[in-house]
PDB file of C-alpha atoms in Angstrom:
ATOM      1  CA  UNK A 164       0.000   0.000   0.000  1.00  0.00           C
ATOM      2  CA  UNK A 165       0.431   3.847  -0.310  1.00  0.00           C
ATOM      3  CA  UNK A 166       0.418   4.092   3.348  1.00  0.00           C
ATOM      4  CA  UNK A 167       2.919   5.229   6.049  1.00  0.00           C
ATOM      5  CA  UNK A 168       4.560   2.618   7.403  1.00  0.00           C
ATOM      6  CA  UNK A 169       4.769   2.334  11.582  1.00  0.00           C
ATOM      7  CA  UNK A 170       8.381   3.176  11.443  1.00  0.00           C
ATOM      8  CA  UNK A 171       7.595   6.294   9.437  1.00  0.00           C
ATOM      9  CA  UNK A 172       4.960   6.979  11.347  1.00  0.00           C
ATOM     10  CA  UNK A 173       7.359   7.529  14.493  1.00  0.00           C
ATOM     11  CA  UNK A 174      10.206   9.548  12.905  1.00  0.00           C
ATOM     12  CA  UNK A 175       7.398  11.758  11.438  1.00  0.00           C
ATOM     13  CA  UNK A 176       6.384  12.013  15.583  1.00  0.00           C
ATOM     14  CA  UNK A 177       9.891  12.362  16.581  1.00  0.00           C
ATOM     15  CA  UNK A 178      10.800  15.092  14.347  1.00  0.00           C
ATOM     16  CA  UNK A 179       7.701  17.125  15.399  1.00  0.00           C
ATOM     17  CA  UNK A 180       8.724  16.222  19.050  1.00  0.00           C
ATOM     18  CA  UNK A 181      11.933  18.019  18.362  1.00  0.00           C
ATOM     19  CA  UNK A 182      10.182  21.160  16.689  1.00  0.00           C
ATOM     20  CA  UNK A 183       7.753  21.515  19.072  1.00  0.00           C
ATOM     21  CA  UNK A 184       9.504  20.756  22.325  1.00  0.00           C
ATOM     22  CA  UNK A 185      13.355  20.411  21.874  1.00  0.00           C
ATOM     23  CA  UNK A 186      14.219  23.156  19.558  1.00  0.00           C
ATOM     24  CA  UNK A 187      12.390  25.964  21.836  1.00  0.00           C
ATOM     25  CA  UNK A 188      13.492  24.342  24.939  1.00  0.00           C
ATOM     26  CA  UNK A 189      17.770  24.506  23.236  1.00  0.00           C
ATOM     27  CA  UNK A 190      17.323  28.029  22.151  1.00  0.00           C
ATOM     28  CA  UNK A 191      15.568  29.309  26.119  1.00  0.00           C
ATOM     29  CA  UNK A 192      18.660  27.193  27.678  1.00  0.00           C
ATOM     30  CA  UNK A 193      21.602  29.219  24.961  1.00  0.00           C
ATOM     31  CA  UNK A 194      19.823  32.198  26.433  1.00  0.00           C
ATOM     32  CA  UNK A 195      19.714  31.397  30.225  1.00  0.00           C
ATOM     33  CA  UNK A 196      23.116  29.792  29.661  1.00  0.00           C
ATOM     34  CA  UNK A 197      24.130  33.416  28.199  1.00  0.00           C
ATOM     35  CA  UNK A 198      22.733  35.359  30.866  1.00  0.00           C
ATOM     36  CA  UNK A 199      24.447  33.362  33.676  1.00  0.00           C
ATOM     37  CA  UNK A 200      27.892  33.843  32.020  1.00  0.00           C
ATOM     38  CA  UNK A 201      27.243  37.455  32.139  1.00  0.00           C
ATOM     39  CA  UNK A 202      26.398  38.069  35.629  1.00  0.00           C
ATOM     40  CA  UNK A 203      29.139  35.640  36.704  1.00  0.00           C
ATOM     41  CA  UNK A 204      31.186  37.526  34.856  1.00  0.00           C
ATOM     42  CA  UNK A 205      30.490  40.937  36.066  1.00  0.00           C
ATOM     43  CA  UNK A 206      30.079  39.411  39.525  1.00  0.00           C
ATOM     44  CA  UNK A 207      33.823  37.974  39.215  1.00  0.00           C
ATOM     45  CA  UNK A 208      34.573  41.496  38.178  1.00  0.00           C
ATOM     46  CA  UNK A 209      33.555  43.178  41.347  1.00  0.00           C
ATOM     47  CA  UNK A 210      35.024  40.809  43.550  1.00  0.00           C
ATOM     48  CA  UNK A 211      38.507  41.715  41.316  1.00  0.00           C
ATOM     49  CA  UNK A 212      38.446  45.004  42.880  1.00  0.00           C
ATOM     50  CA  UNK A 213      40.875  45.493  45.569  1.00  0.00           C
ATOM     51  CA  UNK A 214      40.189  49.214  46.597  1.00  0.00           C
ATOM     52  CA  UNK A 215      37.046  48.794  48.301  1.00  0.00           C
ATOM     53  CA  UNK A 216      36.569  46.848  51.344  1.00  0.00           C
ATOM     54  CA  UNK A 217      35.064  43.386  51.356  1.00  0.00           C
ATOM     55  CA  UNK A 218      31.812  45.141  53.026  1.00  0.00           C
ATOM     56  CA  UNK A 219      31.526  47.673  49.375  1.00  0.00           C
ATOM     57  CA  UNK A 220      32.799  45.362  47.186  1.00  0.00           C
ATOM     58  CA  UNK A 221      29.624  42.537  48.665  1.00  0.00           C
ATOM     59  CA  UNK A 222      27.170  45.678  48.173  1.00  0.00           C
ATOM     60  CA  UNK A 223      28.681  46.577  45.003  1.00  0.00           C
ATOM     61  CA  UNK A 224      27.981  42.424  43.922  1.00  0.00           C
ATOM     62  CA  UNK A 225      24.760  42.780  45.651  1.00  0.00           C
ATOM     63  CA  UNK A 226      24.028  45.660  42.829  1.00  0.00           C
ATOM     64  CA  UNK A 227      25.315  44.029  40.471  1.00  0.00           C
ATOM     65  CA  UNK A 228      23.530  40.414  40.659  1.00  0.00           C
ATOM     66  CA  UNK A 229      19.863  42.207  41.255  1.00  0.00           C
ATOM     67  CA  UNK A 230      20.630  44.683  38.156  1.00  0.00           C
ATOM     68  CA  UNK A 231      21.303  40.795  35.653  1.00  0.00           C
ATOM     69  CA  UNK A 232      18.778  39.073  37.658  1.00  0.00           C
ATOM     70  CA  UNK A 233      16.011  38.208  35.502  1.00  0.00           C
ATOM     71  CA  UNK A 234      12.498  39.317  37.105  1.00  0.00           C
ATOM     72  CA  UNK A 235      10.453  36.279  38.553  1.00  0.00           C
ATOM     73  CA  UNK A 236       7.960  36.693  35.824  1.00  0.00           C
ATOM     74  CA  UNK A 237       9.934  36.274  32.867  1.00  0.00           C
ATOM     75  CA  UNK A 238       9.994  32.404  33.919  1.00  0.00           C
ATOM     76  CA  UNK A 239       8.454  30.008  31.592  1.00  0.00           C
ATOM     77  CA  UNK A 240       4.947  29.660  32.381  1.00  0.00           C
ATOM     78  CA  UNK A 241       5.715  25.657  31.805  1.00  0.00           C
ATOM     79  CA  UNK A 242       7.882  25.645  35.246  1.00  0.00           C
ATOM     80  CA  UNK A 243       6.618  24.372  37.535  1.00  0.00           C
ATOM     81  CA  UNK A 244       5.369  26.671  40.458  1.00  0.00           C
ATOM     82  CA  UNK A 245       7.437  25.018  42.854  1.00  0.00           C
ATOM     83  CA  UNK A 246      10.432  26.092  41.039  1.00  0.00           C
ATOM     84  CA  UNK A 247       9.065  29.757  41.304  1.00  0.00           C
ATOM     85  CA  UNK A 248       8.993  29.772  44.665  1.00  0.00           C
ATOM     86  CA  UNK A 249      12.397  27.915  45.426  1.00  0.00           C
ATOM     87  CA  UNK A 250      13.989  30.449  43.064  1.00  0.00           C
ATOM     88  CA  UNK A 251      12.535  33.503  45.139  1.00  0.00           C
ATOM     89  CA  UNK A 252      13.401  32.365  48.660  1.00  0.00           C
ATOM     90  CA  UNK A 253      16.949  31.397  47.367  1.00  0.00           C
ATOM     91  CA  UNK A 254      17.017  35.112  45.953  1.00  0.00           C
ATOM     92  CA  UNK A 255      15.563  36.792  49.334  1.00  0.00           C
ATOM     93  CA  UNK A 256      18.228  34.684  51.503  1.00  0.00           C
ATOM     94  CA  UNK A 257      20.874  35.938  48.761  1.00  0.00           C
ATOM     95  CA  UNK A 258      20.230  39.427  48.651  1.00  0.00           C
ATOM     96  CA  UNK A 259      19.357  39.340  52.616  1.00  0.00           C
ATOM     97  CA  UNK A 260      23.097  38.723  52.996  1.00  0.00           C
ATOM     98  CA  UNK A 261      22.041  35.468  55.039  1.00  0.00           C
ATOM     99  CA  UNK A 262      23.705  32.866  52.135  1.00  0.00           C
ATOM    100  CA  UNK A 263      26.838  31.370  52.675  1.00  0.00           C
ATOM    101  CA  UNK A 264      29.708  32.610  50.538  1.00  0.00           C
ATOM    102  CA  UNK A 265      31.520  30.246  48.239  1.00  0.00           C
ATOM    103  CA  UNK A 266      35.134  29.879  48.361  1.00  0.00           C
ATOM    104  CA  UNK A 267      37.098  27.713  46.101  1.00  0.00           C
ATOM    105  CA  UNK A 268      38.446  25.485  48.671  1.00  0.00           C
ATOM    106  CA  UNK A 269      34.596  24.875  49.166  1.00  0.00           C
TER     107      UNK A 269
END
């Protein structure tokens, strides 16, 4: 017959899979990828500077990380609200001053 065969039938399903869901889903991770690499970067920068004290220079990278941050809504409607809310308290303790520094021997 003239008709598709089952085999067809699922790389027909796959390839829409990876329109539809994949593609989208690569191109919002490049960007969120891009946007971390950024503020690490200009967070890595203000820690570089020596002539304030370690009190300016954690206000200056306070500045800094809420000026990248992306605003709470801007996250994909298809996340889950639980992720919402993790990702706001774990800003509030950040910017509260109340999470733990990393250090590289950490």
């Amino acid at each position: 017959g003239g008709g598709v065969e089952e085999g067809d039938s699922r790389l027909i399903s796959e390839k829409q899979w990876t329109q539809d869901v994949l593609d989208p889903w690569a191109i919002r991770a490049n960007k969120q990828l891009e946007h971390y690499r950024r503020w690490k970067n200009e967070k890595d920068q203000a820690s570089k500077n020596t002539e304030n004290t370690p009190a300016e220079n954690g206000e200056k990278e306070g500045t800094i990380t809420k000026a990248l941050l992306a605003p709470l809504e801007s996250i994909d409607p298809a996340v889950p609200p639980i992720f919402e809310k993790v990702l706001f308290y774990l800003r509030e303790a950040d910017a509260s001053g109340l999470w733990p520094t990393t250090t590289p021997k950490r």
